[in-house]
XYZ file of N, CA, C and O in Angstrom:
548
model
N 3.595 -11.766 -5.651
C 3.950 -12.772 -5.695
C 4.014 -14.554 -5.875
O 3.367 -14.565 -7.486
N 5.211 -15.021 -5.097
C 5.683 -16.726 -6.328
C 4.051 -16.891 -6.466
O 4.630 -17.271 -7.599
N 3.633 -17.513 -5.570
C 2.126 -18.380 -5.565
C 1.574 -18.692 -6.689
O 1.020 -18.948 -8.005
N 1.813 -16.586 -6.949
C 1.045 -16.309 -8.008
C 0.759 -16.495 -9.692
O 0.592 -16.867 -10.653
N 2.884 -16.354 -9.336
C 3.124 -16.259 -10.726
C 3.354 -18.043 -11.389
O 3.434 -17.642 -12.341
N 3.042 -17.942 -10.087
C 3.560 -19.732 -10.194
C 2.452 -20.782 -11.209
O 2.947 -21.234 -12.524
N 1.393 -19.743 -10.840
C -0.140 -20.173 -11.988
C 0.432 -19.339 -13.029
O -1.121 -19.699 -13.371
N 0.767 -18.245 -13.064
C 0.699 -17.906 -15.018
C 1.156 -18.969 -15.878
O 1.369 -19.920 -15.708
N 0.509 -18.497 -17.003
C -0.807 -17.502 -17.407
C -1.901 -17.176 -16.809
O -2.541 -18.887 -17.057
N -2.893 -16.163 -16.758
C -4.398 -16.766 -16.675
C -4.822 -15.963 -17.692
O -4.182 -15.107 -18.442
N -6.501 -16.212 -17.901
C -7.314 -16.486 -19.646
C -7.428 -15.197 -19.322
O -7.719 -14.012 -20.241
N -7.560 -14.178 -18.102
C -7.518 -12.754 -18.025
C -7.405 -11.750 -16.724
O -6.949 -12.931 -16.116
N -7.038 -10.701 -17.211
C -6.427 -10.048 -15.533
C -7.594 -9.750 -14.342
O -6.982 -10.086 -13.273
N -8.873 -9.841 -15.334
C -9.747 -10.486 -13.718
C -9.439 -11.352 -12.863
O -9.681 -12.134 -11.735
N -9.110 -12.665 -13.634
C -8.888 -13.277 -13.209
C -7.815 -13.513 -12.426
O -7.200 -14.742 -11.417
N -6.300 -13.231 -13.350
C -6.224 -12.923 -11.756
C -6.218 -12.937 -10.569
O -5.647 -12.394 -9.432
N -6.040 -11.617 -11.140
C -6.718 -9.909 -9.809
C -7.573 -11.173 -8.672
O -7.585 -10.865 -7.462
N -8.444 -12.033 -9.135
C -9.587 -13.104 -8.560
C -8.233 -13.859 -7.802
O -8.527 -14.016 -6.654
N -7.904 -14.474 -7.996
C -6.528 -14.931 -7.337
C -5.620 -15.164 -6.614
O -5.985 -15.239 -5.367
N -6.052 -13.588 -6.861
C -5.155 -12.930 -5.788
C -5.823 -13.027 -4.341
O -4.825 -13.071 -3.318
N -6.559 -11.880 -4.940
C -7.086 -12.167 -3.969
C -7.373 -13.233 -2.949
O -6.923 -12.844 -1.581
N -7.810 -14.811 -3.588
C -8.068 -15.651 -3.031
C -6.534 -16.240 -1.818
O -6.316 -16.187 -1.442
N -6.013 -15.391 -2.609
C -4.352 -16.143 -2.501
C -4.264 -15.229 -0.789
O -3.552 -16.047 -0.231
N -3.915 -14.738 -0.833
C -4.626 -13.676 0.553
C -4.425 -13.745 1.086
O -4.252 -13.903 2.661
N -5.878 -13.427 1.074
C -6.899 -14.655 2.675
C -6.327 -16.774 2.562
O -7.281 -16.002 3.623
N -5.390 -16.954 1.797
C -5.286 -18.698 1.982
C -3.918 -18.549 2.899
O -3.516 -18.760 4.332
N -3.389 -16.857 2.863
C -2.158 -16.440 3.739
C -2.491 -16.386 4.718
O -2.804 -16.459 5.774
N -0.705 -17.710 6.112
C -1.133 -17.346 7.526
C -0.719 -15.560 7.544
O -0.914 -14.831 6.348
N -1.285 -15.278 8.736
C -1.634 -13.680 9.169
C 0.548 -13.052 8.800
O 0.197 -12.126 8.491
N 0.992 -14.104 9.165
C 2.374 -13.434 8.647
C 2.770 -13.357 7.827
O 4.012 -12.043 7.177
N 2.607 -13.941 6.673
C 2.896 -13.793 5.393
C 1.799 -12.787 4.960
O 2.480 -11.798 3.793
N 0.630 -12.469 5.570
C -0.354 -11.236 4.648
C 0.895 -10.158 5.276
O 0.752 -9.652 4.596
N 1.034 -9.762 6.056
C 2.114 -8.997 6.695
C 3.240 -8.907 6.387
O 3.176 -7.471 5.835
N 3.452 -10.181 5.764
C 5.135 -9.896 4.984
C 5.086 -9.228 3.466
O 5.148 -7.966 3.029
N 3.205 -9.336 3.027
C 3.157 -8.807 1.856
C 2.443 -7.188 1.968
O 3.538 -6.592 1.170
N 2.867 -7.384 2.657
C 1.304 -5.410 3.697
C 2.855 -4.975 3.517
O 3.153 -3.909 2.081
N 4.024 -5.039 4.332
C 5.594 -4.357 4.489
C 5.978 -4.469 3.382
O 7.547 -3.441 3.153
N 5.831 -4.929 2.450
C 7.058 -5.082 0.856
C 6.345 -3.846 0.116
O 7.245 -3.181 -1.004
N 5.201 -3.516 0.611
C 3.983 -1.706 -0.210
C 5.631 -1.129 0.384
O 6.143 -1.227 1.487
N 5.931 -0.159 -0.328
C 6.684 1.559 -0.425
C 5.661 1.765 0.859
O 4.594 2.290 0.563
N 6.288 2.363 1.968
C 5.548 3.569 2.831
C 5.349 4.342 1.880
O 6.215 5.855 1.790
N 3.941 5.458 2.767
C 3.133 6.612 1.587
C 4.133 7.119 2.231
O 4.909 7.668 3.942
N 4.642 7.839 2.009
C 5.547 9.416 2.148
C 7.169 9.885 3.312
O 7.970 11.036 3.707
N 7.440 8.756 2.719
C 9.039 8.240 2.591
C 9.601 8.790 1.831
O 8.977 9.705 0.696
N 11.039 9.509 1.791
C 11.709 9.916 1.128
C 12.248 9.185 -0.261
O 12.040 7.970 -0.762
N 12.207 10.128 -1.471
C 11.705 9.652 -2.426
C 13.001 8.806 -2.935
O 12.748 7.984 -3.829
N 13.852 8.726 -3.107
C 14.736 8.403 -3.063
C 14.533 6.544 -2.378
O 14.906 5.309 -3.366
N 14.573 6.488 -1.552
C 14.197 5.257 -0.808
C 12.097 4.989 -1.748
O 12.474 3.577 -1.922
N 12.023 5.920 -2.413
C 10.386 4.659 -2.385
C 11.012 4.496 -4.311
O 10.995 3.133 -4.106
N 11.535 5.570 -4.660
C 11.915 4.917 -6.118
C 12.932 3.348 -5.945
O 12.526 2.488 -6.861
N 14.152 3.323 -5.455
C 14.499 1.902 -5.431
C 14.060 1.229 -4.756
O 14.230 0.112 -5.535
N 12.599 0.990 -4.053
C 11.975 0.041 -3.701
C 11.056 -0.520 -4.276
O 10.796 -1.802 -5.082
N 10.650 0.536 -5.783
C 9.220 0.165 -6.054
C 8.914 1.535 -7.029
O 8.428 2.483 -6.474
N 9.329 1.335 -9.055
C 8.862 3.076 -9.124
C 8.053 3.216 -9.205
O 7.426 4.367 -10.152
N 6.273 2.488 -10.097
C 5.557 1.920 -9.378
C 4.558 2.456 -8.392
O 4.267 4.334 -8.448
N 5.366 2.726 -7.824
C 4.235 3.202 -6.121
C 5.098 4.041 -6.194
O 4.530 5.276 -5.741
N 6.467 5.078 -6.390
C 6.927 6.185 -6.847
C 6.314 7.248 -7.416
O 6.050 8.128 -7.202
N 5.566 6.875 -9.223
C 4.859 6.800 -9.485
C 3.640 7.188 -9.166
O 2.925 9.016 -9.102
N 3.047 6.495 -8.389
C 1.097 6.550 -7.971
C 1.956 7.144 -7.010
O 0.986 7.805 -6.815
N 2.997 7.300 -5.468
C 2.698 8.100 -4.379
C 2.579 10.025 -5.028
O 3.289 10.888 -3.702
N 3.564 9.680 -6.729
C 3.461 11.293 -7.317
C 4.822 12.001 -6.621
O 4.943 12.818 -6.540
N 5.752 11.599 -6.470
C 7.546 11.554 -6.326
C 7.328 12.411 -7.642
O 8.639 13.381 -7.630
N 6.831 11.802 -8.934
C 7.230 12.604 -10.376
C 7.013 14.384 -10.606
O 7.303 15.380 -10.742
N 5.269 14.321 -9.367
C 5.280 16.093 -9.594
C 4.554 16.497 -8.317
O 3.994 17.411 -7.873
N 6.255 15.710 -7.710
C 6.169 16.425 -5.516
C 5.897 18.339 -5.412
O 6.389 18.331 -6.161
N 5.505 18.735 -4.164
C 5.561 20.129 -4.144
C 5.225 20.163 -2.964
O 4.346 20.894 -2.250
N 5.346 18.556 -2.143
C 4.621 18.378 -0.891
C 4.842 19.576 -0.591
O 6.737 19.140 -0.323
N 4.866 20.123 1.112
C 5.253 20.852 1.917
C 6.142 20.072 2.931
O 5.519 19.438 3.510
N 7.648 19.908 3.197
C 7.772 19.343 4.477
C 7.330 19.496 5.648
O 7.488 17.887 6.694
N 6.135 20.004 5.883
C 5.628 18.852 7.230
C 4.968 18.349 7.195
O 4.582 17.923 7.540
N 4.052 17.748 5.100
C 3.380 17.298 5.719
C 3.747 15.935 5.463
O 3.363 14.679 6.282
N 5.313 15.892 4.923
C 6.178 14.728 5.206
C 6.683 14.091 7.247
O 6.332 12.979 6.442
N 7.355 15.179 7.250
C 6.680 15.488 8.620
C 6.025 14.729 9.673
O 5.386 13.898 10.285
N 4.237 15.069 9.098
C 3.142 14.502 10.113
C 2.999 12.837 9.841
O 2.973 12.396 10.184
N 3.307 12.754 8.080
C 3.019 11.293 7.529
C 4.306 10.568 8.704
O 4.279 9.129 8.213
N 5.497 11.244 8.380
C 6.881 10.345 9.213
C 5.723 10.078 10.771
O 5.749 9.057 10.876
N 5.263 10.881 10.880
C 4.993 11.228 12.441
C 3.853 9.836 12.811
O 3.749 8.626 13.866
N 2.871 10.443 11.837
C 1.257 9.009 12.034
C 1.919 7.385 11.189
O 1.158 6.608 12.263
N 3.038 7.510 10.377
C 3.230 5.827 9.633
C 3.797 5.756 11.279
O 3.935 3.979 11.554
N 5.152 5.957 11.435
C 5.515 5.818 12.854
C 4.680 4.608 13.520
O 4.102 4.166 13.737
N 2.996 5.966 14.594
C 2.128 5.159 14.967
C 1.444 3.855 14.672
O 1.179 3.162 15.795
N 1.759 4.832 12.938
C -0.124 3.410 12.458
C 1.294 2.134 12.876
O 0.100 1.297 13.237
N 2.130 2.011 12.904
C 2.692 0.604 12.443
C 2.989 0.001 14.322
O 3.185 -0.539 14.494
N 3.175 1.221 15.358
C 2.832 1.187 16.532
C 1.961 0.115 17.212
O 2.199 -1.119 16.927
N 1.204 0.581 16.978
C -0.012 0.209 16.499
C -0.474 -1.126 16.871
O -0.841 -2.469 16.566
N -0.201 -1.364 14.442
C -0.775 -2.494 14.541
C 0.070 -3.542 13.747
O -0.040 -4.671 13.259
N 1.377 -3.171 13.497
C 2.514 -4.042 13.325
C 2.753 -4.065 11.899
O 3.057 -5.032 11.592
N 2.023 -3.114 11.583
C 2.824 -3.554 10.197
C 2.216 -2.124 9.618
O 1.856 -1.238 9.653
N 2.487 -1.743 7.694
C 2.870 -0.184 7.496
C 1.935 -0.021 7.272
O 0.737 -0.752 6.349
N 1.142 0.779 6.965
C -0.285 2.246 6.794
C -0.491 1.516 4.644
O 1.257 2.076 4.310
N -0.950 0.996 4.487
C -1.060 1.072 2.716
C -2.312 1.423 2.281
O -3.734 1.389 3.187
N -2.803 2.904 0.892
C -3.312 2.794 1.316
C -3.562 3.342 -0.410
O -2.330 3.086 -1.585
N -4.142 2.743 -1.520
C -4.530 3.004 -3.279
C -4.468 4.143 -3.109
O -5.078 4.921 -2.537
N -3.787 5.352 -2.848
C -3.099 6.408 -3.046
C -4.321 7.415 -4.488
O -4.922 8.034 -4.193
N -3.802 6.532 -4.963
C -5.458 6.344 -6.840
C -5.207 8.124 -7.109
O -6.633 9.015 -6.794
N -3.938 8.596 -6.748
C -3.607 10.739 -7.836
C -4.482 11.308 -6.097
O -3.347 12.674 -6.462
N -3.774 10.817 -5.399
C -4.780 11.720 -4.704
C -2.876 12.340 -3.656
O -2.131 11.236 -3.184
N -2.588 13.578 -3.155
C -1.943 13.830 -2.850
C -0.369 13.148 -1.853
O -2.345 12.985 -0.762
N -0.280 14.189 -1.132
C 0.812 12.779 0.654
C 0.042 14.120 1.377
O -0.744 13.292 1.707
N -0.620 14.818 1.017
C -1.345 16.471 2.316
C -2.689 15.492 2.427
O -3.919 15.830 3.170
N -3.737 15.160 1.971
C -4.722 14.257 1.532
C -5.273 13.184 1.879
O -5.861 12.564 2.629
N -4.162 12.438 1.869
C -3.410 11.034 2.673
C -3.301 12.029 4.498
O -4.012 10.404 4.746
N -3.076 12.543 5.175
C -2.676 12.432 5.802
C -3.930 12.859 6.737
O -4.095 12.310 7.680
N -5.716 13.172 6.582
C -6.449 13.037 7.945
C -6.982 11.842 7.026
O -7.164 10.668 8.338
N -6.963 11.256 6.118
C -7.344 8.814 5.882
C -6.130 8.523 6.638
O -6.634 7.839 7.418
N -5.287 8.691 6.672
C -4.307 8.535 7.760
C -4.418 7.956 9.406
O -4.839 7.239 10.247
N -4.984 9.541 9.925
C -5.542 10.229 11.084
C -6.545 8.895 11.355
O -6.716 8.333 12.663
N -7.728 8.738 10.401
C -9.245 8.363 10.373
C -8.761 6.515 10.804
O -9.198 6.126 11.618
N -7.922 6.235 9.921
C -7.290 4.808 9.988
C -6.919 3.933 11.463
O -7.064 3.255 11.364
N -6.200 4.824 11.779
C -5.211 5.336 13.468
C -6.026 4.543 14.451
O -6.277 4.167 15.340
N -7.330 4.652 13.969
C -8.706 4.588 15.111
C -9.373 3.068 14.902
O -10.183 2.711 16.071
N -8.900 2.416 14.122
C -9.152 1.380 13.269
C -8.879 0.364 13.911
O -8.308 0.575 15.232
N -10.023 -0.845 14.543
C -8.974 -2.080 14.311
C -7.523 -2.519 14.122
O -7.452 -2.783 12.741
N -6.996 -3.320 14.983
C -6.526 -4.419 13.980
C -6.784 -5.033 12.952
O -5.916 -5.194 11.755
N -7.870 -5.890 13.331
C -8.321 -6.933 12.136
C -8.906 -6.225 11.138
O -9.051 -6.576 10.248
N -10.027 -5.030 11.278
C -9.888 -4.576 9.700
C -8.233 -3.321 9.365
O -9.057 -3.734 8.540
N -7.831 -2.354 10.442
C -6.412 -2.989 9.273
C -6.288 -4.433 8.274
O -5.547 -3.128 7.360
N -5.354 -4.725 8.748
C -4.861 -6.040 8.074
C -5.832 -6.209 7.094
O -5.563 -6.151 5.578
N -7.665 -6.028 7.156
C -8.558 -6.693 5.239
C -7.739 -5.275 4.940
O -8.050 -5.779 3.592
N -8.102 -4.226 5.298
C -7.788 -2.762 4.162
C -6.723 -2.832 3.952
O -6.338 -2.472 2.473
N -6.119 -2.638 4.406
C -4.024 -2.861 3.717
C -4.923 -4.299 2.744
O -4.194 -3.262 1.229
N -4.532 -5.802 3.236
C -4.567 -6.237 1.670
C -5.936 -6.077 0.509
O -5.552 -6.149 -0.211
N -6.856 -5.362 0.746
C -8.638 -4.735 0.079
C -7.653 -3.629 -1.717
O -7.555 -3.423 -2.318
N -6.244 -2.526 -0.240
C -5.895 -1.977 -1.030
C -4.917 -2.409 -1.641
O -3.999 -1.502 -3.274
N -3.853 -2.867 -1.426
C -3.693 -3.740 -2.286
C -3.829 -4.393 -3.282
O -3.291 -4.623 -4.508
N -4.695 -4.612 -3.250
C -5.426 -5.585 -4.273
C -6.033 -4.300 -5.498
O -6.306 -4.481 -7.095
N -6.690 -3.139 -5.032
C -7.378 -2.347 -6.046
C -5.873 -1.398 -6.634
O -6.204 -1.463 -7.561
N -4.591 -1.525 -5.861
C -3.235 -0.806 -6.596
C -3.000 -1.644 -7.543
O -3.150 -1.339 -8.484
N -2.620 -3.505 -7.673
C -2.380 -4.167 -8.050
C -3.209 -4.296 -9.595
O -3.118 -4.178 -10.619
N -4.635 -3.922 -9.336
C -6.055 -3.384 -9.977
C -5.673 -2.754 -11.009
O -6.101 -2.751 -12.319
N -4.543 -1.488 -10.770
C -4.439 -0.075 -11.367
C -3.497 -0.371 -11.769
O -3.371 0.239 -13.411
N -2.638 -0.891 -10.851
C -1.582 -0.779 -12.362
C -1.666 -2.213 -13.263
O -1.891 -2.082 -14.625
N -2.565 -3.310 -13.755
C -3.222 -3.707 -13.796
C -3.592 -3.164 -15.548
O -3.599 -3.531 -16.917
N -4.619 -2.594 -15.524
C -5.057 -1.661 -16.329
C -4.381 -0.283 -16.911
O -4.980 0.022 -17.443
N -3.106 -0.073 -16.304
C -1.832 0.899 -16.771
C -0.783 0.033 -17.386
O -0.702 1.336 -18.677
N -1.284 -1.003 -17.740
C -0.403 -1.551 -17.915
C -0.659 -1.941 -19.826
O -1.781 -3.249 -19.992
N -0.087 -1.224 -20.578
C -0.190 -1.528 -22.293
C -0.400 -3.270 -22.367
O -0.023 -4.517 -22.106
């Protein structure tokens, strides 16, 4: 986020994450959706995820890939249904889970409301940022 970067440096990683959380809450819904849609799609083709985000590529486990084709097909269908229902991309803090383990998460999240999903996606984006910050030397 350009706004967050414009305010750096921060006194700590925690201060930066707190400000990011605050800025996300202040964005219009359209801006929030743009932030969400900037995230790599779960289960997308490896080359596309890598081109979009090296961090997402690693977090989504493409380096240790062994996902069966039927899991990719299921994720593609679920992602399409999610995006059609809510109008934005499914985002989840993968946290080392396999793509197969994400399928039931996506199935449950499809039953939520749009408002719940918008807030969950934003919270997961912050969780992803916190995790990346912890891993930065």
